Amino acid sequence: MTRNYNYTLSLLIGLGGGKFAEPVYLTLPGVLFADGITVADFNLDGKADLAVSVGADFTQQALILLGHGDGTFSTPVGYDVYPRGSGGVIASADFNHDGLPDLATGNLSVLLGNGDGTFRDLKYYDAFVAGVGLKFADLDGDGNLDAIQAGTYLGPNAVAVLRGNADGSFQPAVLFGSSTFCPYALAVADFNRDGHLDVVVPDSDESRLTLFLGDANGTFPARRDYNLRQPAVGNEPETFEPAVGDLNSDGNPDVALADYLGNQVILVLGRSNGTFGVPEYVPTASYPFSAAVGDLNGDGNADIVTSNSGVISVLLGEGNNKFQEHVDYPTLNSAGFLVLGDVNGDGKLDVIATETSREAVSVFLNDGSGHFSRRIDTFVKVEPYGLAVGDFNHDGKLDAATANRDVKHPIVVLLGNGDGTFTLQETQHMALVPVKLPWAISTPMAISIY
């Protein structure tokens, strides 16, 4: 699934062998844009459903589309969520331990699921004027999911932790001061291998990476800042979402960052004591936007893929933080978001990428050696802005969906053929059924700056 710049969602149904059906376009009357997508079984019928974040800058809804199991969906039901700074983030998890999927959107709005595809008890928890990178993890080991989010340039410059309660509610936000001015996303991992989760936040404007080391209480008593500037060049890196993996096979999580202005990927290697080494710089093709880490050739070493202007770059790892020179594979124009997945069922990781300006989703088939000799393009006829993959029709083949900024087609569904192609489905025009829930605002924040 992809989200597109012209306000639609696209779904591609997998047919097996890496092929996909033609895109299904999900039209949502009255929706200005679709920003984010998540997939879950909200009504427990064994079929994949969609939750989509839609609206305008200060009007936001969570739309629920129940899947029929054949790549089609029911009339969407919309729930108003708190709009300010939501940024299109939407996620699903079981927050209250009842075995039913719940829903959350940034800044933090939480809807508890009833298990039949409907939701209740809308609550909003204020942390930032505008927050990014919403993640959920059990930071303090109490069995409840906690929320982590970073503040933007609108302030405050901090990472917020909202501890989860067993009933699905969240405690007031605690802020941990950050030097980041303009973060785009964050990542959660145990970087010092002490059994407690840590957080890294890159700053897309200030050439900095901040590491927050977690403790058993779910707090971050230690903060370390790392300069990402390349001394010999003096450039100002522009980085976005971090990719985490063991890049040098030492058992410690490392961070890979696509540097859009530097035409490179920045590698920040983790050490077992919770520190990072001096950043290393590996060239890519021009203007890398996003990066993904995975073992593309089955040698047990982490490899890197970046999306760039006109190509994707593949950097095969040698296991000691050394990477072979990037090999580039042409795209239609400029690849945007990318994910790794086995599209054709051969057990090898393929690359799925959005091509916004050419209104397409491209699949690069891996031959097993980490080389991609074949590219298959599916034109979704709208500009994809977001991408999600999964088996939407339960045929064992990977499908895709896009969220799009298109009034007529906010959602496009592509059913995979299993060989890298998709089959076009009829456009679905759907009227929106709104649901109004009373607001429940959380108690005022008890804010601590560390």
Short mmCIF file of C-alpha atoms in Angstrom, two decimals:
data_model
loop_
_atom_site.label_atom_id
_atom_site.label_comp_id
_atom_site.label_asym_id
_atom_site.label_seq_id
_atom_site.Cartn_x
_atom_site.Cartn_y
_atom_site.Cartn_z
CA MET A 1 0.00 0.00 0.00
CA THR A 2 1.18 3.53 -0.72
CA ARG A 3 -0.07 6.95 0.21
CA ASN A 4 0.10 9.44 -2.65
CA TYR A 5 0.59 13.19 -3.00
CA ASN A 6 -2.73 13.62 -4.77
CA TYR A 7 -4.87 12.44 -1.85
CA THR A 8 -5.52 8.77 -2.58
CA LEU A 9 -4.57 5.37 -1.27
CA SER A 10 -3.40 2.63 -3.61
CA LEU A 11 -3.50 -1.12 -2.86
CA LEU A 12 -1.58 -3.70 -4.89
CA ILE A 13 -2.59 -7.36 -4.46
CA GLY A 14 0.14 -10.00 -4.77
CA LEU A 15 -0.39 -12.76 -7.29
CA GLY A 16 2.67 -14.82 -6.34
CA GLY A 17 6.11 -14.99 -7.94
CA GLY A 18 6.69 -11.29 -7.32
CA LYS A 19 3.85 -10.11 -9.56
CA PHE A 20 1.08 -7.77 -8.47
CA ALA A 21 -2.39 -7.08 -9.72
CA GLU A 22 -3.23 -3.67 -11.14
CA PRO A 23 -3.84 -1.11 -8.38
CA VAL A 24 -7.13 -0.79 -6.55
CA TYR A 25 -7.93 2.88 -5.89
CA LEU A 26 -9.85 3.65 -2.72
CA THR A 27 -11.75 6.91 -3.11
CA LEU A 28 -12.77 8.79 0.02
CA PRO A 29 -15.16 11.69 -0.70
CA GLY A 30 -14.45 14.79 1.35
CA VAL A 31 -10.90 13.72 2.23
CA LEU A 32 -8.20 16.25 1.34
CA PHE A 33 -5.23 13.96 1.82
CA ALA A 34 -4.13 10.63 3.25
CA ASP A 35 -0.98 10.81 5.33
CA GLY A 36 -0.39 7.47 7.05
CA ILE A 37 -1.46 3.83 6.90
CA THR A 38 -1.37 0.86 9.24
CA VAL A 39 -2.64 -2.70 8.77
CA ALA A 40 -4.35 -4.84 11.44
CA ASP A 41 -7.31 -7.20 11.90
CA PHE A 42 -9.63 -4.80 13.73
CA ASN A 43 -12.74 -7.03 13.66
CA LEU A 44 -10.95 -10.35 14.28
CA ASP A 45 -12.26 -12.05 11.16
CA GLY A 46 -8.83 -13.15 10.00
CA LYS A 47 -8.75 -10.56 7.20
CA ALA A 48 -6.46 -7.55 6.94
CA ASP A 49 -8.09 -4.18 7.61
CA LEU A 50 -6.72 -0.68 7.07
CA ALA A 51 -6.52 2.37 9.31
CA VAL A 52 -5.67 5.59 7.49
CA SER A 53 -4.82 9.05 8.80
CA VAL A 54 -6.59 11.63 6.64
CA GLY A 55 -7.61 15.26 6.69
CA ALA A 56 -6.10 18.71 6.41
CA ASP A 57 -3.53 20.52 8.53
CA PHE A 58 -5.89 21.13 11.45
CA THR A 59 -8.62 18.61 10.72
CA GLN A 60 -7.65 15.00 11.23
CA GLN A 61 -9.51 11.70 11.18
CA ALA A 62 -8.65 8.05 11.54
CA LEU A 63 -10.50 6.07 8.86
CA ILE A 64 -11.23 2.38 9.37
CA LEU A 65 -11.67 0.22 6.26
CA LEU A 66 -12.61 -3.39 7.03
CA GLY A 67 -11.19 -5.89 4.57
CA HIS A 68 -13.32 -8.47 2.78
CA GLY A 69 -10.36 -10.78 2.21
CA ASP A 70 -10.34 -10.27 -1.56
CA GLY A 71 -8.57 -6.92 -1.72
CA THR A 72 -11.76 -4.89 -1.38
CA PHE A 73 -12.89 -2.96 1.66
CA SER A 74 -16.04 -1.77 3.38
CA THR A 75 -17.27 1.81 3.49
CA PRO A 76 -14.76 3.73 5.62
CA VAL A 77 -15.77 4.86 9.08
CA GLY A 78 -14.09 8.03 10.31
CA TYR A 79 -13.15 8.91 13.89
CA ASP A 80 -12.15 12.45 14.75
CA VAL A 81 -8.76 12.63 16.44
CA TYR A 82 -6.91 15.59 17.84
CA PRO A 83 -5.39 17.27 14.78
CA ARG A 84 -2.62 19.50 16.05
CA GLY A 85 0.76 18.35 14.80
CA SER A 86 -0.42 14.82 14.13
CA GLY A 87 1.76 14.58 11.06
CA GLY A 88 -0.14 11.62 9.66
CA VAL A 89 1.33 9.14 12.17
CA ILE A 90 -0.97 6.19 12.84
CA ALA A 91 -0.22 2.88 14.59
CA SER A 92 -2.05 -0.15 15.98
CA ALA A 93 -1.28 -2.22 19.09
CA ASP A 94 -3.07 -3.79 22.06
CA PHE A 95 -2.67 -1.06 24.67
CA ASN A 96 -5.10 -2.42 27.31
CA HIS A 97 -4.25 -6.16 27.18
CA ASP A 98 -7.72 -7.31 26.13
CA GLY A 99 -6.47 -9.11 23.02
CA LEU A 100 -8.08 -6.55 20.71
CA PRO A 101 -6.18 -4.15 18.42
CA ASP A 102 -6.33 -0.50 19.47
CA LEU A 103 -5.35 2.59 17.50
CA ALA A 104 -3.13 5.59 18.13
CA THR A 105 -2.30 8.70 16.15
CA GLY A 106 0.19 11.49 16.82
CA ASN A 107 0.31 13.91 18.65
CA LEU A 108 -1.08 11.26 20.83
CA SER A 109 -4.71 10.31 20.37
CA VAL A 110 -5.72 6.81 21.50
CA LEU A 111 -8.81 4.82 20.49
CA LEU A 112 -9.54 1.49 22.20
CA GLY A 113 -10.83 -1.27 19.95
CA ASN A 114 -14.06 -3.19 20.56
CA GLY A 115 -12.98 -6.18 18.47
CA ASP A 116 -15.72 -5.65 15.88
CA GLY A 117 -14.02 -2.93 13.86
CA THR A 118 -15.36 -0.08 15.99
CA PHE A 119 -13.56 2.00 18.61
CA ARG A 120 -14.35 3.80 21.86
CA ASP A 121 -12.90 5.99 24.61
CA LEU A 122 -11.01 8.57 22.56
CA LYS A 123 -8.34 10.18 24.72
CA TYR A 124 -5.77 12.80 23.85
CA TYR A 125 -2.42 13.26 25.55
CA ASP A 126 -0.64 16.55 24.95
CA ALA A 127 3.15 16.40 24.66
CA PHE A 128 4.20 18.82 21.93
CA VAL A 129 2.84 21.55 19.69
CA ALA A 130 3.91 19.20 16.91
CA GLY A 131 5.56 15.83 17.43
CA VAL A 132 7.22 13.38 15.06
CA GLY A 133 8.42 9.79 15.09
CA LEU A 134 5.77 8.29 17.38
CA LYS A 135 6.92 4.85 18.59
CA PHE A 136 5.61 2.37 21.17
CA ALA A 137 7.75 0.08 23.31
CA ASP A 138 7.81 -1.27 26.85
CA LEU A 139 10.54 0.98 28.24
CA ASP A 140 10.18 0.15 31.94
CA GLY A 141 9.50 -3.59 31.72
CA ASP A 142 6.05 -3.49 33.33
CA GLY A 143 4.38 -5.22 30.37
CA ASN A 144 2.61 -2.06 29.17
CA LEU A 145 3.44 -0.23 25.96
CA ASP A 146 4.87 3.24 26.45
CA ALA A 147 4.82 6.05 23.87
CA ILE A 148 7.94 7.88 22.67
CA GLN A 149 7.90 10.96 20.47
CA ALA A 150 10.26 13.80 19.51
CA GLY A 151 9.41 17.49 19.43
CA THR A 152 9.96 19.63 16.33
CA TYR A 153 11.34 23.15 15.88
CA LEU A 154 8.05 24.44 17.33
CA GLY A 155 9.36 23.22 20.66
CA PRO A 156 10.21 22.14 23.14
CA ASN A 157 13.41 20.46 21.97
CA ALA A 158 12.95 17.16 23.75
CA VAL A 159 11.95 13.53 23.59
CA ALA A 160 8.68 12.76 25.38
CA VAL A 161 7.90 9.51 27.18
CA LEU A 162 4.30 8.73 28.12
CA ARG A 163 4.18 5.58 30.23
CA GLY A 164 1.38 3.20 29.46
CA ASN A 165 -1.07 1.87 32.03
CA ALA A 166 -2.64 -1.58 31.98
CA ASP A 167 -6.05 -0.13 31.06
CA GLY A 168 -4.75 1.43 27.82
CA SER A 169 -4.39 4.94 29.21
CA PHE A 170 -1.13 6.85 29.38
CA GLN A 171 0.50 8.87 32.14
CA PRO A 172 1.44 12.53 31.66
CA ALA A 173 4.43 13.14 29.43
CA VAL A 174 7.91 13.42 30.85
CA LEU A 175 10.29 15.38 28.64
CA PHE A 176 13.96 14.63 28.26
CA GLY A 177 15.83 17.61 26.88
CA SER A 178 17.37 17.24 23.45
CA SER A 179 19.74 19.31 21.37
CA THR A 180 17.86 18.36 18.20
CA PHE A 181 16.11 21.27 16.52
CA CYS A 182 14.37 19.68 13.56
CA PRO A 183 14.01 15.90 13.94
CA TYR A 184 12.22 13.87 11.28
CA ALA A 185 11.95 10.51 13.04
CA LEU A 186 13.48 8.39 15.80
CA ALA A 187 14.51 4.79 16.35
CA VAL A 188 14.33 2.53 19.41
CA ALA A 189 16.85 -0.23 20.19
CA ASP A 190 19.06 -1.52 23.00
CA PHE A 191 22.24 0.18 21.82
CA ASN A 192 24.36 -0.64 24.89
CA ARG A 193 22.94 -4.16 25.36
CA ASP A 194 22.03 -3.65 29.01
CA GLY A 195 18.50 -4.99 28.55
CA HIS A 196 16.93 -1.52 28.50
CA LEU A 197 15.69 0.25 25.39
CA ASP A 198 17.43 3.38 24.14
CA VAL A 199 16.43 6.03 21.59
CA VAL A 200 18.32 7.78 18.79
CA VAL A 201 17.09 11.00 17.18
CA PRO A 202 18.77 12.52 14.11
CA ASP A 203 18.42 16.25 13.48
CA SER A 204 17.70 16.94 9.81
CA ASP A 205 18.73 20.59 10.17
CA GLU A 206 21.61 20.71 12.67
CA SER A 207 23.83 17.79 11.51
CA ARG A 208 23.52 16.02 14.82
CA LEU A 209 22.54 12.61 16.21
CA THR A 210 21.34 12.36 19.81
CA LEU A 211 21.45 9.11 21.79
CA PHE A 212 19.28 8.67 24.89
CA LEU A 213 20.35 5.74 27.07
CA GLY A 214 17.45 4.11 28.90
CA ASP A 215 17.31 2.60 32.37
CA ALA A 216 15.09 0.07 34.17
CA ASN A 217 12.58 2.81 35.05
CA GLY A 218 11.89 3.78 31.46
CA THR A 219 13.73 7.09 31.80
CA PHE A 220 16.77 8.40 29.96
CA PRO A 221 19.32 9.60 32.52
CA ALA A 222 22.17 9.84 30.00
CA ARG A 223 22.20 11.82 26.75
CA ARG A 224 25.02 11.93 24.23
CA ASP A 225 25.26 14.12 21.14
CA TYR A 226 27.26 13.22 18.04
CA ASN A 227 28.33 15.63 15.32
CA LEU A 228 27.56 14.21 11.87
CA ARG A 229 29.54 16.81 9.92
CA GLN A 230 32.31 15.46 7.73
CA PRO A 231 35.44 17.37 8.85
CA ALA A 232 37.39 17.18 5.60
CA VAL A 233 34.44 18.39 3.56
CA GLY A 234 32.66 20.70 5.97
CA ASN A 235 29.25 19.83 4.59
CA GLU A 236 26.01 20.05 6.54
CA PRO A 237 24.36 16.63 6.36
CA GLU A 238 20.59 16.49 5.95
CA THR A 239 19.28 13.24 7.38
CA PHE A 240 15.81 11.85 7.90
CA GLU A 241 14.71 8.46 9.27
CA PRO A 242 17.42 6.29 10.86
CA ALA A 243 17.88 2.66 9.83
CA VAL A 244 19.18 0.34 12.57
CA GLY A 245 21.17 -2.86 12.09
CA ASP A 246 24.43 -4.57 13.00
CA LEU A 247 26.60 -3.14 10.24
CA ASN A 248 29.95 -4.57 11.39
CA SER A 249 28.84 -7.93 12.86
CA ASP A 250 29.99 -7.16 16.41
CA GLY A 251 26.57 -7.72 17.97
CA ASN A 252 25.96 -4.03 18.69
CA PRO A 253 23.18 -2.09 16.95
CA ASP A 254 24.46 0.56 14.54
CA VAL A 255 22.73 3.43 12.73
CA ALA A 256 22.68 4.19 9.00
CA LEU A 257 21.48 7.61 7.84
CA ALA A 258 20.89 8.69 4.26
CA ASP A 259 22.54 12.10 3.81
CA TYR A 260 20.47 13.87 1.18
CA LEU A 261 22.87 16.77 0.60
CA GLY A 262 26.11 14.80 0.98
CA ASN A 263 25.31 12.05 -1.55
CA GLN A 264 26.31 9.43 0.99
CA VAL A 265 25.12 7.23 3.81
CA ILE A 266 26.45 8.05 7.27
CA LEU A 267 27.35 5.05 9.42
CA VAL A 268 27.39 5.50 13.20
CA LEU A 269 28.70 2.35 14.86
CA GLY A 270 27.51 1.34 18.29
CA ARG A 271 29.81 0.16 21.07
CA SER A 272 28.85 -2.13 23.93
CA ASN A 273 29.37 0.68 26.47
CA GLY A 274 26.56 2.72 24.95
CA THR A 275 28.68 5.12 22.93
CA PHE A 276 28.98 5.61 19.19
CA GLY A 277 32.20 5.78 17.24
CA VAL A 278 33.23 8.57 14.92
CA PRO A 279 30.80 8.72 11.97
CA GLU A 280 31.95 7.09 8.76
CA TYR A 281 30.85 8.17 5.31
CA VAL A 282 30.11 5.84 2.42
CA PRO A 283 29.27 7.31 -1.01
CA THR A 284 25.94 6.63 -2.72
CA ALA A 285 24.32 8.04 -5.82
CA SER A 286 22.95 11.58 -5.74
CA TYR A 287 20.43 12.81 -3.17
CA PRO A 288 19.70 9.72 -1.07
CA PHE A 289 16.38 10.14 0.75
CA SER A 290 15.82 6.95 2.73
CA ALA A 291 17.85 3.90 3.72
CA ALA A 292 17.02 0.29 4.57
CA VAL A 293 19.24 -2.40 6.11
CA GLY A 294 18.99 -6.15 5.44
CA ASP A 295 20.97 -9.18 4.28
CA LEU A 296 20.47 -9.12 0.53
CA ASN A 297 22.90 -11.87 -0.50
CA GLY A 298 22.55 -14.36 2.35
CA ASP A 299 26.13 -14.06 3.61
CA GLY A 300 25.07 -13.06 7.12
CA ASN A 301 26.31 -9.49 6.72
CA ALA A 302 24.12 -6.40 6.73
CA ASP A 303 23.70 -4.62 3.41
CA ILE A 304 22.29 -1.15 2.74
CA VAL A 305 19.85 0.15 0.13
CA THR A 306 19.18 3.85 -0.43
CA SER A 307 16.63 5.63 -2.60
CA ASN A 308 18.16 8.38 -4.73
CA SER A 309 17.58 10.70 -7.64
CA GLY A 310 17.17 8.43 -10.66
CA VAL A 311 18.43 5.24 -9.02
CA ILE A 312 18.50 3.06 -5.95
CA SER A 313 21.97 2.39 -4.55
CA VAL A 314 22.90 -1.05 -3.17
CA LEU A 315 25.92 -1.33 -0.86
CA LEU A 316 26.86 -4.93 -0.06
CA GLY A 317 28.43 -5.36 3.36
CA GLU A 318 31.56 -7.36 4.12
CA GLY A 319 30.82 -7.70 7.83
CA ASN A 320 33.55 -5.43 9.22
CA ASN A 321 31.83 -2.13 8.49
CA LYS A 322 33.33 -2.25 5.04
CA PHE A 323 30.99 -1.95 2.11
CA GLN A 324 31.56 -2.56 -1.55
CA GLU A 325 31.22 0.39 -3.88
CA HIS A 326 27.58 1.20 -4.45
CA VAL A 327 25.89 -0.40 -7.43
CA ASP A 328 23.07 1.69 -8.86
CA TYR A 329 19.87 0.48 -10.46
CA PRO A 330 17.82 2.95 -12.52
CA THR A 331 14.41 4.09 -11.38
CA LEU A 332 11.75 5.85 -13.41
CA ASN A 333 12.77 9.16 -11.87
CA SER A 334 13.44 9.59 -8.15
CA ALA A 335 12.62 6.87 -5.64
CA GLY A 336 11.13 8.00 -2.33
CA PHE A 337 10.11 5.61 0.43
CA LEU A 338 11.38 2.05 0.19
CA VAL A 339 10.88 -1.22 2.05
CA LEU A 340 12.50 -4.64 1.82
CA GLY A 341 10.36 -7.74 1.40
CA ASP A 342 10.13 -11.04 -0.45
CA VAL A 343 7.82 -10.11 -3.31
CA ASN A 344 8.12 -13.26 -5.41
CA GLY A 345 8.32 -15.92 -2.71
CA ASP A 346 11.86 -17.10 -3.44
CA GLY A 347 13.14 -16.36 0.07
CA LYS A 348 15.24 -13.37 -1.04
CA LEU A 349 14.73 -9.76 -0.01
CA ASP A 350 13.46 -7.57 -2.84
CA VAL A 351 13.10 -3.78 -2.87
CA ILE A 352 9.75 -2.00 -3.16
CA ALA A 353 9.95 1.76 -3.72
CA THR A 354 7.56 4.63 -4.41
CA GLU A 355 8.15 6.90 -7.40
CA THR A 356 6.13 10.00 -6.62
CA SER A 357 6.74 12.11 -9.72
CA ARG A 358 6.05 9.18 -12.06
CA GLU A 359 2.99 7.99 -10.10
CA ALA A 360 4.33 4.48 -9.72
CA VAL A 361 5.49 1.73 -7.39
CA SER A 362 8.66 -0.05 -8.51
CA VAL A 363 9.79 -3.54 -7.52
CA PHE A 364 13.45 -4.54 -7.84
CA LEU A 365 13.82 -8.33 -7.87
CA ASN A 366 16.84 -9.75 -6.05
CA ASP A 367 18.65 -12.60 -7.80
CA GLY A 368 19.97 -13.85 -4.45
CA SER A 369 23.44 -12.37 -4.82
CA GLY A 370 22.32 -8.87 -3.86
CA HIS A 371 22.02 -7.81 -7.48
CA PHE A 372 18.79 -6.57 -9.02
CA SER A 373 18.66 -7.35 -12.70
CA ARG A 374 14.95 -6.70 -13.15
CA ARG A 375 12.74 -3.75 -12.29
CA ILE A 376 8.96 -3.98 -12.56
CA ASP A 377 6.93 -0.75 -12.52
CA THR A 378 3.27 -0.50 -11.61
CA PHE A 379 1.67 2.83 -12.44
CA VAL A 380 -0.83 3.79 -9.76
CA LYS A 381 -1.90 6.99 -11.63
CA VAL A 382 -1.55 9.10 -8.49
CA GLU A 383 1.46 10.40 -6.56
CA PRO A 384 2.25 7.91 -3.76
CA TYR A 385 3.23 9.52 -0.49
CA GLY A 386 3.27 6.52 1.85
CA LEU A 387 3.81 2.79 1.42
CA ALA A 388 2.72 -0.31 3.32
CA VAL A 389 2.96 -4.00 2.43
CA GLY A 390 1.18 -7.13 3.64
CA ASP A 391 -0.95 -10.05 2.49
CA PHE A 392 -4.31 -8.30 2.17
CA ASN A 393 -6.24 -11.14 0.50
CA HIS A 394 -4.67 -14.10 2.35
CA ASP A 395 -3.32 -15.82 -0.74
CA GLY A 396 0.24 -16.03 0.58
CA LYS A 397 1.48 -13.32 -1.79
CA LEU A 398 2.77 -9.90 -0.80
CA ASP A 399 0.41 -7.02 -1.57
CA ALA A 400 0.98 -3.28 -1.32
CA ALA A 401 -1.03 -0.16 -0.67
CA THR A 402 -0.30 3.52 -1.10
CA ALA A 403 -1.64 6.58 0.66
CA ASN A 404 -2.00 9.43 -1.79
CA ARG A 405 -2.71 13.13 -1.79
CA ASP A 406 -5.54 12.83 -4.25
CA VAL A 407 -9.14 13.78 -3.52
CA LYS A 408 -10.57 11.06 -5.76
CA HIS A 409 -8.16 8.28 -4.79
CA PRO A 410 -6.70 8.66 -1.27
CA ILE A 411 -6.04 4.90 -1.15
CA VAL A 412 -4.78 2.59 -3.90
CA VAL A 413 -4.63 -1.15 -3.27
CA LEU A 414 -2.37 -3.38 -5.39
CA LEU A 415 -2.80 -7.15 -5.24
CA GLY A 416 0.44 -8.98 -5.96
CA ASN A 417 0.76 -11.67 -8.60
CA GLY A 418 3.78 -13.17 -6.87
CA ASP A 419 6.30 -12.34 -9.60
CA GLY A 420 6.76 -8.60 -8.97
CA THR A 421 3.78 -7.42 -10.99
CA PHE A 422 0.36 -6.22 -9.87
CA THR A 423 -3.09 -6.57 -11.40
CA LEU A 424 -5.32 -3.52 -11.81
CA GLN A 425 -8.60 -3.65 -9.91
CA GLU A 426 -11.67 -1.49 -10.33
CA THR A 427 -11.61 1.86 -8.57
CA GLN A 428 -13.68 1.80 -5.41
CA HIS A 429 -15.76 4.89 -4.65
CA MET A 430 -16.79 4.99 -1.02
CA ALA A 431 -18.92 7.36 1.00
CA LEU A 432 -17.53 8.31 4.39
CA VAL A 433 -19.42 7.42 7.59
CA PRO A 434 -18.27 9.76 10.38
CA VAL A 435 -18.29 8.73 14.04
CA LYS A 436 -18.13 11.38 16.76
CA LEU A 437 -16.67 10.43 20.13
CA PRO A 438 -16.47 12.75 23.14
CA TRP A 439 -13.05 14.16 23.93
CA ALA A 440 -11.22 12.92 27.00
CA ILE A 441 -8.23 15.16 27.62
CA SER A 442 -5.48 13.73 29.80
CA THR A 443 -4.50 15.36 33.07
CA PRO A 444 -2.05 18.28 32.82
CA MET A 445 1.52 17.30 32.12
CA ALA A 446 4.06 16.92 34.87
CA ILE A 447 7.07 17.97 32.83
CA SER A 448 10.64 17.27 33.83
CA ILE A 449 13.53 18.47 31.69
CA TYR A 450 16.68 16.35 31.99
#
